[in-house]
Amino acid sequence: MKKFFAYVDKHSGFFAGILLTIMVLLSFFSMYYDSAIMDEVAHVPAGYSYDKYHDYRLNPEHPPLAKALSGVPLLFQKMVFPVDLPDWSEKINGQWEVGWKFLYERGNDPDTILLSSRIPMLLIMVVLGIYLYLWTKKLFGRKAAVLAMILFAFSPNLIAHSRFVTTDIAATLGVMMGLYHFVNYLKKPTWSNILIAMVALSVAQLLKFSCFVLYPMMGLILLFVLFYKKKPASWLHYVSSFVLMCLGSLVIINLVYLPFIYKMPVELQHETISYYFPVMETTDAKELVGQYGQQIMHTLTNSPITRPFAYYLLGLFMVFVRVTSGNTTYFLGETSNQSWWYFYPVAIAIKTPIVTLLLTLGALIFSVGLGVRFGKKLFTDLPKGIWRKTKTIWNRKFQAVWNTLDQWVAIFVIVLFVGTGIVGNLNIGLRHMFPMYPFWFMLIAGAFVLMHTMLKGKVRFASNVVISILVVLYVATNLMVFPHYLAYFNELIGGPQNGYKYMVDSNLDWGQDLRRLTQFVDENNIDEIKVDYFGGGDPHYYLKDRYVEWHANDGKTTGWIAVSATYFQNSKYYSRVRGEEDYSWLEAYEPEAIIGHSILVYNINK
């Protein structure tokens, strides 16, 4: 075993490449039969329209980079895009109607479109993995980098979302890439590092608007560093270069938006700004945005130089309103448009593999013990005299913090995302916690490799055996849920088959299993099936004349009926607040099947 670990250490780059290749293959073959999820109906045609028509009228609430990447493969295929629709030419942001026509009603092959547009998303995942490997290797060495890559490559949750044309894995890359280069700049504030950090910060903003949080995060990290710096000259250099970095990133954002917007009519941009801002004037904060933001964006739109940045601001403010408005969510048997403070802690606990949770517990115990040991050492063997003692403690403290700055940044990211999830108002899915996951894996790997170096003899051998067993179990957990990664839940609740009882939407059911439902209907020779489907697929396109549209409000029925888990659970909320019918009557029956753990299929004979 010792020779094996030495071999892994020597060839860590090779192993990291193998792990990323396996991750790509698992992602590709698991997504091959996935139907369109809800958000892809808007994102896929939007990205294609940016690349083909240089027009940003669709989906302004997300930045362009990930969507534009997804549209590149479609440029090399013959596509019929519904530019003749009033939803394109007249309606403000008619993304859903245009997307639906593009995918299902203009003679295009939706499955080919989806597969082609998802492949660039895998590239984003690969780049994220490379950053994780490089950063972990720099901090903790090659063995830790390989362990972190194992946790990354076989994470069911990351694989689940790496395959879709969405922005959550992109946001994770943005946060990690931005902070990686920012810490490099802090440790070595050369002009080249400033420029690289500026570009990384810009790319992050172009991947997802939630990456805007990097600006205040970096500001706080900089203040933390300056607190320990003694020379005012270094303060001035850091502050001035950071301001330059932020301003420069805004210029880059403006330049990147330009090719995606320059053929969009200026009048349409003004109309889009005016359309969205009156909706925002509902609270004091939104009223302030509506009062001044609209005027600023109209002014910026009037100039061809700043017009792209005005559209970036529009999307940013749209997300601000979305986050503060909340969302109707099913959680632990309840459905509400209010948030639960424990939503994300519970989501992490039941959707993260047990092995990861056990490794986290072990890493925490080890780190606390190491911290106590370090703290005692810090205050021992110091020279006599209060002044000299205080000065020595301060110098040691500064050196310790500076040497472990990367680790403190990783901890900061985890605390920030979990903390904002607890106090925030938007309970949707675990995917909003993804930016902390690579840092989580990095710290776990670092803790265990450090612990490994401190152990000797039989104890070290035993720890190697335990970690090896846990790694095998972790990989097995991934393979057992293939290809239904989105529906992954751990053994604490009995696995994916019980997931719909706890959480739905993007945690389980985003519409990915419509094609699998069609396969079930074919195999069972079903002539007619009532379907209440949540997602981005078209039941009529796949099921043809066998499909009967159905909703909870249609009441009880007989025969075959398939209900998406999201609608199954949310129907109880609308029954309570609107007095509508719900699907509680189906609880008296056992499902004939649960397709992909997300669509409940019943055969009601009476």
XYZ file of C-alpha atoms in Angstrom:
606
model
C 0.000 0.000 0.000
C 2.930 2.309 0.757
C 4.261 1.811 -2.772
C 0.829 2.512 -4.229
C 0.521 5.834 -2.390
C 4.036 6.749 -3.498
C 3.061 5.967 -7.099
C -0.072 8.108 -6.786
C 2.024 10.933 -5.384
C 4.514 10.733 -8.234
C 1.875 10.559 -10.978
C -0.855 12.713 -9.438
C -1.435 14.676 -12.636
C -2.079 11.469 -14.551
C -4.562 10.254 -11.934
C -6.312 13.625 -11.912
C -6.679 13.406 -15.683
C -8.107 9.882 -15.429
C -10.594 11.007 -12.774
C -11.745 13.947 -14.890
C -12.123 11.653 -17.897
C -14.280 9.265 -15.855
C -16.365 12.201 -14.637
C -16.921 13.398 -18.204
C -17.940 9.905 -19.326
C -20.352 9.481 -16.412
C -21.834 12.887 -17.141
C -22.156 12.305 -20.870
C -23.742 8.860 -20.748
C -26.073 9.793 -17.901
C -27.324 12.888 -19.729
C -27.751 11.112 -23.057
C -31.343 10.103 -22.331
C -32.309 13.111 -20.204
C -35.107 15.256 -21.579
C -34.982 19.043 -21.312
C -35.102 20.380 -17.790
C -37.181 23.457 -17.050
C -34.474 26.116 -17.395
C -33.037 24.730 -20.627
C -36.146 25.767 -22.555
C -35.010 29.357 -21.967
C -31.224 28.959 -21.819
C -30.569 26.877 -24.944
C -32.369 29.099 -27.499
C -31.080 32.203 -25.734
C -27.468 31.086 -26.134
C -28.011 30.212 -29.781
C -29.624 33.597 -30.467
C -26.671 35.424 -28.881
C -24.216 33.603 -31.143
C -26.314 33.588 -34.313
C -28.140 36.910 -34.188
C -26.033 38.936 -31.712
C -29.262 39.828 -29.956
C -29.793 39.594 -26.177
C -33.562 39.977 -25.983
C -33.990 36.501 -24.453
C -33.121 35.616 -20.846
C -31.401 38.833 -19.687
C -31.585 37.596 -16.067
C -28.490 35.438 -16.634
C -25.119 36.592 -18.013
C -24.133 35.321 -21.458
C -20.983 33.241 -21.206
C -22.286 29.750 -20.304
C -25.299 30.080 -22.597
C -23.189 31.386 -25.469
C -20.810 28.438 -25.079
C -23.768 26.058 -25.250
C -24.879 27.666 -28.498
C -21.581 27.176 -30.347
C -22.197 23.532 -31.450
C -25.615 24.541 -32.788
C -23.993 27.020 -35.182
C -22.633 24.060 -37.162
C -26.048 22.430 -37.528
C -29.037 23.384 -39.626
C -31.458 25.079 -37.243
C -34.820 26.744 -37.789
C -35.172 29.553 -35.274
C -38.605 31.195 -34.792
C -37.614 34.801 -35.554
C -41.020 35.243 -37.220
C -42.884 34.781 -33.943
C -44.419 37.829 -32.231
C -42.886 36.379 -29.050
C -39.501 37.156 -30.605
C -40.217 40.315 -32.558
C -42.734 42.051 -30.286
C -42.889 40.543 -26.815
C -40.432 41.520 -24.066
C -38.282 38.490 -23.225
C -40.555 35.859 -24.760
C -38.007 33.215 -23.816
C -40.402 30.399 -22.919
C -42.564 30.641 -26.025
C -39.591 31.072 -28.363
C -37.739 28.239 -26.652
C -40.703 25.904 -26.916
C -41.184 26.596 -30.623
C -37.457 26.265 -31.304
C -37.182 22.880 -29.607
C -40.447 21.189 -30.529
C -42.414 22.936 -33.265
C -40.043 24.025 -36.053
C -38.805 20.667 -37.284
C -35.607 20.684 -35.223
C -34.537 17.560 -33.344
C -34.761 18.533 -29.644
C -32.670 15.582 -28.473
C -29.808 16.483 -30.817
C -30.046 20.140 -29.797
C -29.930 19.268 -26.103
C -27.054 16.822 -26.413
C -25.009 19.243 -28.521
C -25.608 22.242 -26.283
C -24.808 20.319 -23.094
C -21.353 19.197 -24.208
C -19.708 22.629 -23.627
C -21.062 22.505 -20.068
C -18.814 19.507 -19.485
C -15.862 21.695 -20.451
C -16.771 24.115 -17.644
C -16.762 21.179 -15.231
C -13.333 20.058 -16.442
C -11.840 23.529 -15.958
C -13.311 23.613 -12.452
C -11.669 20.267 -11.712
C -8.311 21.548 -12.963
C -8.504 24.545 -10.618
C -9.392 22.262 -7.709
C -6.426 20.023 -8.472
C -3.955 22.885 -8.828
C -5.059 24.730 -5.691
C -5.165 21.595 -3.513
C -1.794 20.464 -4.810
C -0.272 23.854 -4.019
C -1.623 23.849 -0.469
C -1.472 20.234 0.644
C 0.517 18.279 -1.916
C -0.169 15.715 -4.614
C -1.865 13.043 -2.486
C -4.372 15.571 -1.177
C -4.998 16.809 -4.715
C -5.863 13.286 -5.873
C -8.170 12.710 -2.876
C -9.925 16.027 -3.545
C -10.325 15.027 -7.189
C -11.907 11.705 -6.177
C -14.453 13.573 -4.050
C -15.077 15.940 -6.960
C -15.187 13.428 -9.818
C -17.663 11.087 -8.131
C -19.902 13.689 -6.513
C -23.462 12.784 -7.598
C -24.662 16.347 -7.107
C -21.934 18.001 -9.167
C -22.282 15.458 -11.967
C -26.055 15.966 -11.928
C -25.800 19.671 -12.671
C -22.665 19.615 -14.824
C -24.728 18.098 -17.656
C -27.375 20.788 -18.055
C -27.325 24.182 -19.750
C -27.609 26.050 -16.469
C -25.307 28.339 -14.530
C -24.700 26.580 -11.200
C -21.490 24.719 -12.068
C -20.422 27.833 -13.974
C -20.925 29.880 -10.798
C -18.825 27.357 -8.879
C -16.027 27.776 -11.401
C -16.374 31.558 -11.225
C -15.997 31.668 -7.444
C -13.077 29.253 -7.362
C -11.218 30.784 -10.292
C -11.778 34.323 -9.028
C -10.540 33.586 -5.506
C -7.618 31.452 -6.689
C -6.150 34.294 -8.702
C -7.117 36.893 -6.086
C -5.150 35.055 -3.384
C -2.210 34.754 -5.789
C -2.383 38.521 -6.248
C -2.479 39.117 -2.475
C 0.595 36.984 -1.924
C 2.460 38.447 -4.874
C 0.890 41.755 -5.998
C 2.689 42.047 -9.332
C 1.045 43.705 -12.317
C 0.726 40.368 -14.101
C -1.115 38.853 -11.128
C -3.334 41.931 -10.895
C -4.242 41.581 -14.576
C -4.936 37.836 -14.295
C -7.088 38.375 -11.192
C -8.982 41.119 -13.041
C -9.753 38.820 -15.972
C -10.774 35.981 -13.635
C -13.098 38.309 -11.740
C -14.644 39.430 -15.041
C -15.185 35.877 -16.261
C -16.878 35.011 -12.972
C -19.371 37.863 -13.437
C -20.062 36.658 -16.973
C -20.828 33.127 -15.748
C -23.484 33.921 -13.142
C -24.753 37.064 -11.443
C -24.408 35.485 -8.000
C -20.642 35.786 -8.538
C -21.129 39.498 -7.879
C -20.631 38.441 -4.266
C -16.918 38.173 -5.116
C -16.543 41.961 -4.978
C -17.482 42.302 -1.273
C -15.818 38.964 -0.476
C -12.534 40.111 -1.949
C -12.872 43.448 -0.195
C -13.272 41.735 3.179
C -10.344 39.400 2.513
C -8.218 42.401 1.550
C -9.144 44.210 4.773
C -8.234 41.079 6.697
C -4.803 41.048 5.046
C -4.227 44.787 5.517
C -5.016 44.406 9.215
C -1.811 42.401 9.545
C 0.295 44.585 7.265
C 2.563 47.103 8.965
C 3.659 49.407 6.159
C 1.242 52.102 4.885
C 3.001 51.934 1.515
C 1.836 48.364 1.030
C -1.691 49.421 2.054
C -1.745 52.029 -0.711
C -0.512 49.565 -3.315
C -3.049 46.914 -2.348
C -6.011 49.285 -2.186
C -5.200 51.087 -5.431
C -4.566 47.854 -7.328
C -7.784 46.321 -5.956
C -9.812 49.334 -7.090
C -8.148 49.073 -10.499
C -8.969 45.362 -10.609
C -12.656 45.975 -9.898
C -12.993 48.850 -12.364
C -11.092 46.933 -15.014
C -13.397 43.946 -14.584
C -16.396 46.169 -15.328
C -14.733 47.331 -18.544
C -14.120 43.712 -19.590
C -17.752 42.835 -18.805
C -18.874 45.685 -21.046
C -16.625 44.489 -23.884
C -17.775 40.853 -23.661
C -21.463 41.829 -23.652
C -20.976 43.876 -26.838
C -20.937 41.071 -29.471
C -24.054 39.531 -27.925
C -26.110 42.716 -27.965
C -25.023 45.004 -30.774
C -27.771 43.901 -33.202
C -30.521 44.172 -30.610
C -32.533 47.361 -31.294
C -31.769 50.143 -28.825
C -35.490 50.853 -28.510
C -36.095 47.259 -27.429
C -33.447 47.577 -24.730
C -35.172 50.706 -23.378
C -38.520 48.895 -23.457
C -37.068 45.898 -21.616
C -35.645 48.109 -18.870
C -38.945 49.944 -18.468
C -40.891 46.678 -18.508
C -39.054 45.114 -15.585
C -38.499 48.019 -13.265
C -42.102 48.900 -12.375
C -42.459 45.317 -11.123
C -39.616 45.964 -8.712
C -41.267 48.844 -6.874
C -42.844 46.837 -4.059
C -40.555 47.380 -1.055
C -38.342 50.226 0.031
C -35.185 48.622 -1.363
C -36.812 47.802 -4.662
C -38.429 51.206 -4.847
C -35.004 52.782 -4.528
C -33.694 50.561 -7.314
C -36.709 51.430 -9.442
C -36.287 55.141 -8.879
C -32.599 55.510 -9.624
C -31.659 52.284 -11.393
C -33.989 52.743 -14.324
C -32.737 56.246 -14.969
C -29.099 55.136 -14.813
C -29.658 52.227 -17.193
C -31.603 54.323 -19.692
C -28.761 56.860 -19.653
C -26.135 54.150 -20.183
C -28.218 52.602 -22.976
C -28.197 55.877 -24.904
C -24.434 55.596 -25.384
C -23.112 52.875 -27.729
C -20.038 52.634 -25.483
C -21.856 51.897 -22.220
C -24.963 50.256 -23.655
C -23.732 46.672 -23.033
C -23.020 47.465 -19.381
C -26.560 48.796 -18.972
C -27.890 45.377 -19.947
C -25.539 43.712 -17.479
C -26.967 45.941 -14.740
C -30.508 45.049 -15.784
C -29.807 41.344 -15.334
C -28.071 41.958 -12.020
C -31.039 43.900 -10.642
C -33.471 41.260 -11.926
C -31.593 38.654 -9.898
C -31.629 40.934 -6.850
C -35.423 41.075 -7.045
C -35.637 37.315 -7.621
C -33.563 36.570 -4.535
C -35.512 38.914 -2.267
C -38.907 37.715 -3.496
C -38.636 34.108 -2.325
C -40.009 30.978 -3.969
C -42.761 28.407 -3.435
C -40.952 25.280 -2.226
C -41.821 21.819 -0.950
C -39.687 20.726 2.002
C -40.102 17.970 4.604
C -43.819 17.556 4.037
C -44.627 21.266 3.840
C -45.035 23.630 0.895
C -44.600 27.354 1.443
C -43.454 30.561 -0.217
C -41.615 31.431 2.991
C -38.098 30.269 3.749
C -36.856 27.802 6.347
C -33.555 28.659 8.059
C -32.635 24.956 8.153
C -33.434 24.287 4.470
C -29.827 24.221 3.240
C -28.295 22.459 6.281
C -30.857 19.666 5.856
C -30.344 19.604 2.073
C -26.600 19.207 2.598
C -27.173 16.475 5.189
C -29.509 14.324 3.065
C -28.114 14.955 -0.437
C -24.410 14.643 0.345
C -22.969 11.099 0.306
C -22.517 9.568 3.764
C -18.816 9.055 3.049
C -18.332 12.797 2.534
C -20.126 13.511 5.808
C -17.950 10.971 7.670
C -14.769 12.402 6.168
C -15.938 15.881 7.148
C -16.493 14.777 10.737
C -13.054 13.181 10.882
C -11.417 16.271 9.369
C -13.174 18.541 11.878
C -12.087 16.451 14.871
C -8.510 16.383 13.626
C -8.455 20.116 12.821
C -9.845 21.116 16.222
C -7.239 18.971 17.952
C -4.495 20.440 15.787
C -5.749 23.961 16.491
C -5.658 23.405 20.251
C -2.152 22.016 19.963
C -1.006 24.967 17.861
C -2.600 27.454 20.255
C -0.723 26.021 23.212
C 2.540 26.127 21.299
C 1.940 29.753 20.329
C 2.002 30.894 23.944
C 4.794 28.669 25.253
C 8.508 29.346 25.388
C 8.034 33.082 24.915
C 10.561 35.610 26.276
C 9.786 37.309 29.534
C 8.295 40.802 29.564
C 4.795 41.810 28.560
C 5.806 44.001 25.615
C 8.195 41.506 24.096
C 5.728 38.686 24.671
C 2.871 40.574 23.003
C 5.025 41.518 20.051
C 6.224 37.950 19.575
C 2.696 36.577 19.777
C 1.568 39.111 17.182
C 4.407 38.237 14.819
C 3.710 34.539 15.153
C -0.002 35.103 14.702
C 0.557 37.152 11.560
C 2.904 34.573 10.082
C 0.466 31.755 10.843
C -2.436 33.610 9.229
C -0.391 34.618 6.206
C 0.923 31.090 5.678
C -2.609 29.664 5.828
C -4.416 32.447 3.954
C -5.718 30.039 1.305
C -7.207 27.782 3.961
C -8.886 30.734 5.692
C -10.346 31.821 2.358
C -11.747 28.313 1.835
C -13.320 28.362 5.303
C -14.702 31.834 4.612
C -16.414 30.625 1.419
C -18.056 27.696 3.213
C -19.235 29.823 6.143
C -20.498 32.558 3.822
C -22.578 30.307 1.573
C -24.043 28.233 4.389
C -24.686 31.402 6.406
C -26.429 33.242 3.579
C -28.442 30.108 2.864
C -29.642 30.061 6.470
C -30.654 33.733 6.605
C -31.673 34.075 2.932
C -35.153 34.043 1.468
C -34.615 31.816 -1.585
C -35.002 28.111 -0.809
C -34.774 26.317 -4.141
C -32.024 23.747 -4.341
C -28.725 22.441 -3.088
C -27.227 23.780 -6.320
C -27.029 27.222 -4.725
C -24.473 25.791 -2.280
C -22.218 24.407 -5.029
C -19.596 27.193 -4.904
C -18.516 25.921 -1.482
C -18.142 22.276 -2.549
C -14.646 22.404 -4.129
C -13.347 24.261 -1.064
C -15.006 21.655 1.140
C -13.299 18.837 -0.772
C -9.988 20.677 -0.630
C -10.075 21.056 3.156
C -11.158 17.446 3.729
C -8.308 16.167 1.568
C -5.781 18.479 3.202
C -6.801 17.458 6.719
C -6.555 13.737 6.009
C -3.226 13.928 4.228
C -1.797 16.038 7.064
C -3.144 13.533 9.576
C -1.607 10.735 7.531
C 1.850 12.317 7.753
C 1.559 12.557 11.554
C 0.641 8.900 12.047
C 3.186 6.119 12.349
C 3.362 2.364 11.989
C 0.220 0.295 12.409
C -1.952 3.331 13.066
C -0.975 4.806 9.699
C -1.613 1.481 7.982
C -5.039 1.236 9.611
C -5.899 4.781 8.518
C -4.871 3.916 4.954
C -7.191 0.908 4.991
C -10.106 2.935 6.370
C -9.672 5.738 3.830
C -9.353 3.212 0.990
C -12.591 1.504 2.062
C -14.366 4.860 2.263
C -13.144 5.791 -1.223
C -14.447 2.488 -2.630
C -17.813 3.058 -0.930
C -17.902 6.612 -2.296
C -17.307 5.443 -5.859
C -19.882 2.668 -5.415
C -22.433 5.221 -4.195
C -21.972 7.149 -7.416
C -22.237 4.138 -9.701
C -25.344 2.819 -7.930
C -27.329 5.987 -8.648
C -26.242 6.211 -12.318
C -27.825 7.674 -14.449
C -30.260 9.364 -12.042
C -27.766 11.764 -10.453
C -30.212 14.625 -10.006
C -32.408 12.415 -7.805
C -29.560 11.417 -5.479
C -30.347 11.291 -1.765
C -28.230 9.448 0.776
C -29.033 6.539 3.074
C -30.147 8.783 5.936
C -33.581 8.938 4.284
C -33.439 5.611 2.494
C -31.914 6.736 -0.796
C -33.288 8.302 -4.016
C -36.536 6.339 -3.949
C -37.652 8.347 -0.919
C -36.332 11.692 -2.112
C -39.688 13.039 -3.323
C -41.008 12.809 0.236
C -38.424 15.366 1.375
C -37.534 17.727 -1.478
C -38.477 18.238 -5.134
C -37.727 20.755 -7.917
C -34.031 20.895 -8.881
C -33.141 18.631 -5.940
C -34.942 15.726 -7.591
C -37.364 16.565 -10.383
C -36.512 19.142 -13.035
C -38.230 17.335 -15.902
C -35.262 15.149 -16.860
C -37.188 11.854 -17.027
C -39.834 12.466 -19.704
C -38.039 10.331 -22.293
C -37.746 7.534 -19.719
C -41.488 7.812 -19.099
C -41.998 7.393 -22.848
C -39.827 4.286 -22.747
C -41.963 2.909 -19.882
C -45.153 3.580 -21.849
C -43.695 1.805 -24.896
C -42.536 -1.228 -22.918
C -45.914 -1.624 -21.200
C -47.979 -1.086 -24.380
C -49.980 1.713 -22.784
C -52.457 3.247 -25.232
C -53.404 6.274 -23.130
C -51.812 7.955 -20.132
C -52.745 11.136 -18.294
C -49.649 13.188 -17.555
C -49.035 16.158 -15.268
C -45.440 16.933 -16.176
C -43.044 19.446 -14.648
C -40.076 20.270 -16.847
C -38.814 21.476 -20.191
C -39.895 18.528 -22.307
C -43.030 18.295 -24.429
C -45.152 15.245 -23.476
C -47.084 15.444 -26.749
C -43.862 15.439 -28.781
C -42.685 12.211 -27.145
C -45.946 10.393 -26.326
C -47.930 11.527 -29.391
C -51.627 10.570 -29.233
C -51.157 8.500 -26.089
C -50.728 11.693 -24.064
C -53.653 13.254 -22.208
C -52.899 16.524 -20.449
C -53.885 16.376 -16.796
C -53.706 18.598 -13.707
C -54.506 18.155 -10.039
C -57.536 20.407 -10.389
C -59.072 17.917 -12.832
C -59.812 15.723 -9.820
C -59.769 11.950 -9.419
C -59.500 9.644 -12.400
C -58.917 6.048 -13.436
C -56.480 4.382 -15.793
C -52.834 5.267 -16.198
C -51.677 8.574 -14.715
C -48.141 9.970 -14.398
C -47.429 12.916 -12.112
C -44.138 14.735 -11.677
C -43.044 14.708 -8.036
C -42.895 18.514 -7.983
C -46.542 18.882 -9.007
C -47.538 15.971 -6.778
C -46.227 17.751 -3.679
C -46.955 21.370 -4.643
C -50.608 20.566 -5.386
C -51.232 20.369 -1.645
C -50.073 23.959 -1.237
C -52.424 25.278 -3.905
C -55.233 23.227 -2.409
C -54.645 24.996 0.889
C -54.286 28.567 -0.394
C -56.635 28.473 -3.408
C -59.061 25.713 -2.529
C -58.076 23.687 -5.598
C -57.994 19.906 -5.905
C -54.736 18.143 -5.058
C -53.144 14.736 -5.492
C -53.592 13.547 -1.916
C -56.089 10.947 -3.206
C -53.229 9.157 -4.958
C -51.583 8.418 -1.604
C -54.094 5.585 -1.151
C -52.405 3.750 -4.056
C -48.942 2.324 -4.572
C -47.172 3.645 -7.685
C -46.658 1.116 -10.453
C -43.296 2.776 -11.002
C -41.359 5.897 -10.108
C -39.553 6.839 -13.311
C -36.047 8.067 -12.523
C -37.259 8.639 -8.944
C -39.027 11.776 -10.213
C -42.273 10.795 -12.015
C -44.870 8.773 -10.114
C -46.855 6.402 -12.346
C -50.150 4.871 -11.198
C -52.626 2.482 -12.770
C -55.979 3.213 -11.113
C -58.456 0.425 -11.801
C -61.322 1.765 -9.693
